[in-house]
Amino acid sequence: MLDALWQDLRYAVRALRSSPGFAAVSILSLALGIGANTAIFSLIDAVMLKSLPVNHPEELLQVTMGTPEFLSNPIWEQIRDGQDVFQAIFGYGRWAFNLAAGGEARPVNGYFVSGQFFETLGVHAVLGRTLTPADDRRGCAGGAVLSYGFWQREYGGRGNIIGQTISINSHPMEIVGVAEPRFTGVDVGSWVDVLAPLCAEKALHGELNLLDTNNIPGWLQVIGRPKPGVSASQAEARLKTLAPEIYRATVRRTWQPEDQDRYLQRTLAIQPASNGLSYLRRQYRQGLTILMAMVAVVLLIACANVANLLLARGAARQREMAIRMALGSPPSRLIRQLLTESLLLAAAGAGLGALFARWGARLLVVYLGATLDLAPDARVLAFTAGAAVLTGLLFGIVPAWRGTRVAPQAAMKANSRGVAEGPKFGIGKALVTVQVALSLVLVAGAGLLLSTFWNLASLDAGFERDHVLLTSADLSNGSDAPERPRVVFRQVLEKLRAIPGVRSASASNIVPMCGCKGSNELVIEGYTAKSRDDVTVLYNRVSDRYFETLGTPIVAGRDFNDSDTPGSPKLAIINQTMARRYFGTANPLGRRFRIREGNEVSEPFEITGIVADAKYGALREEISPTAYTARSQAENTGPVAYFQLRASGGVPTALIAGVKTAFAELDRGASLEFTTLAGKIDRSLTRERLMAMLSGFFGALALLLATIGLYGVMSYNVARRRNEIGIRMALGAEQARVLRMVLGEVALLIGIGLLVGLGAAVATTRFVASFLYGLPPNDPLTLSLAAAVLGGSGFRGWLFAGAAGVSTGPYVCPSGGMIGTISG
């Protein structure tokens, strides 16, 4: 048996070497199809399937409130002290720590972790020790554990760092250990640099005091390892019985009664955590599924392409097959031989495709700005091998079966083609129709996603995005003087406006496209609220000239100015949507509202201006009612602020040096991050751009494969009918008429393919409806353009092949004699 297989393999290699052009086209088509599938599956594996590199990750469970999954520290402490189903459990929170090094503060990825963090995960220290429950006690000074990568980058892997201090938020912390290399964090797609005990939060954040504040949603995520014999359902059932007591102990009495009642109705839930936690998973789960479906269609098109090539090659090898059958080879033996050739092509395509996939997947990860483990595991290898075998069988079975259905006596005649013999290639024509239909589905989907990206990228969001530098400034340093950041920020703003090249500068609590939405419930004089949601608006605290800097026009009233101080009457500016919703056609200038916080309401804010609408959270969102108050009137602005600088011209990043100098003169411990408004908007469209880019590439690839397939089938069909064409032209038929005859069936096949494809596109494009913006999933213009592009490309391929077939001579009769020479 092995000898026979080895013989089949050797013969397959010789057969493919004798047709290098056929082999090259087939292998490249398969490599593109299999490579695209492997690349997307590698991303799916890394984002959604791979387990955390910790001990027994399959045992890990996450504790949540259902929605949201983030818990506050008071809730976490109640769970920690009251639960009896986990042998080890921890809470952790991601935070940007300000690292003071080289006379400048910069952010690093940090975790606040509870005492059993490392014990629960089974992560050890490669140097020093890890944190324990003894390190996580209220009032602690805090000890820091460094990740292995951070230790290598920042300290060069030196072994004498244990006991040294690291300055986090201007707070010195002793380095107690370095985590083992395999551990990069619990969050898939990102990494951690420094881990500090949860109890150090107050020392690092000062007035924030997140340890004692019960906010919903919270900032901690909780993961545990259940005791032996305790299942996930048993752990969840036990936590649900503890939930009422936990919520009664943590309810805030300053909340309104309906908020308290709603809070006390919450429960606790369990979900698997073996794959870690990931914002990438939430953001790209559906997108990766759609891309996987698209590359599967590309692979089907590639299979149809190779199957057509094999059918054409099989027709040319009929004499060979007939001779072998006449010499006693059974059809099953020949089918096995032909399938071996197909599987060899698939294996070569998979090998080359694996190289394409490795390069492509890494390129996509760099584009996403994520940290993912792309090392091929058993799943990826099995997927690639399975794709190779499946495609080999898929495109090889029918040609192998057809290749052995020959009559030896007829096939061995010197010229047995007959005049037309068109019907014998019916399977090839059917495959062409399938290629056209599948390609249309892909091209239509790509058109929808490309249009969506264009609609969002060109959207008027309510501000001028060019020439604006954004600076995030964090003065979190554990200071107990809440007025200090307000004073520093006011002085910094004056210095920023004096930088050469700055046309205007401003400050705010949030900036456009930050993905964050500050909202408050209002009490509006003269307006009767239908519900609490009815009077909940977006809220931002801004400086004077904020709207000028962003290019959002004030349409009525005035901007904030230097006379608006903490002691003057409180003022507010509202957007047009808020003015229409709460005041209708009346003039809102001079009207007042209050901000409700729990059971308390603020002093009244008088509306002094109306500003044009602008988007904040995302470009896709609907414009929400928005209220702006003056930062200059706030007693406490908090330790974090965003500054906007509009450059007079040129590149806004040229202003960075001046911003750093301005902060250094007032607070060298400030942590600064820089970006541009245009860049922030571009990053907010990362998912849309990725989907548009990849779908466009796959659509173009499908178009190319379909066109090659159409050209190949047409070339073969014309070659098989060359005698018929020669006779017709020798008898006086015009070249154009013969060409129309040949292309008539082409138009029929393309037409059928387009009709089937349009039906399939209408049925399948609804699956991308959630990604679309500004057009429906069955957009007539997009579908029409896709059909026109595909039909035009396919028809050109057939036209070139047909024209080449009818413009050659001399032509030979079936008997072998020359009828005549037809000049082109």
Tab-separated table of C-alpha atoms in Angstrom, residues 72 83 88 98 113 127 134 137 139 248 300 318 355 368 403 424 500 538 569 577 579 611 643 645 650 687 706 792:
chain	number	residue	atom	x	y	z
A	72	SER	CA	-16.510	48.654	42.610
A	83	GLN	CA	-17.665	33.838	49.328
A	88	ALA	CA	-8.407	31.696	45.488
A	98	ASN	CA	2.692	57.840	35.649
A	113	VAL	CA	-4.196	43.862	42.073
A	127	LEU	CA	13.353	37.479	40.339
A	134	ALA	CA	0.106	40.585	53.315
A	137	ARG	CA	-3.849	45.866	53.453
A	139	GLY	CA	-2.937	52.039	54.344
A	248	ARG	CA	-27.552	45.872	51.003
A	300	LEU	CA	-14.383	28.370	-2.709
A	318	GLN	CA	-8.004	11.787	-22.255
A	355	LEU	CA	3.830	31.904	4.800
A	368	LEU	CA	-4.421	47.152	15.321
A	403	GLY	CA	-11.019	12.257	-16.298
A	424	LYS	CA	-18.969	17.762	-22.328
A	500	PRO	CA	4.682	80.736	18.993
A	538	LEU	CA	-23.880	64.790	28.011
A	569	PRO	CA	-23.106	83.357	38.846
A	577	THR	CA	-30.083	69.661	20.127
A	579	ALA	CA	-32.065	73.820	22.946
A	611	VAL	CA	-23.225	76.169	20.236
A	643	PHE	CA	-5.712	70.648	26.384
A	645	LEU	CA	-4.023	73.727	20.719
A	650	GLY	CA	1.888	73.449	9.521
A	687	ARG	CA	-12.357	48.780	12.953
A	706	ALA	CA	-13.185	34.856	-11.289
A	792	GLY	CA	-17.601	43.947	-17.149
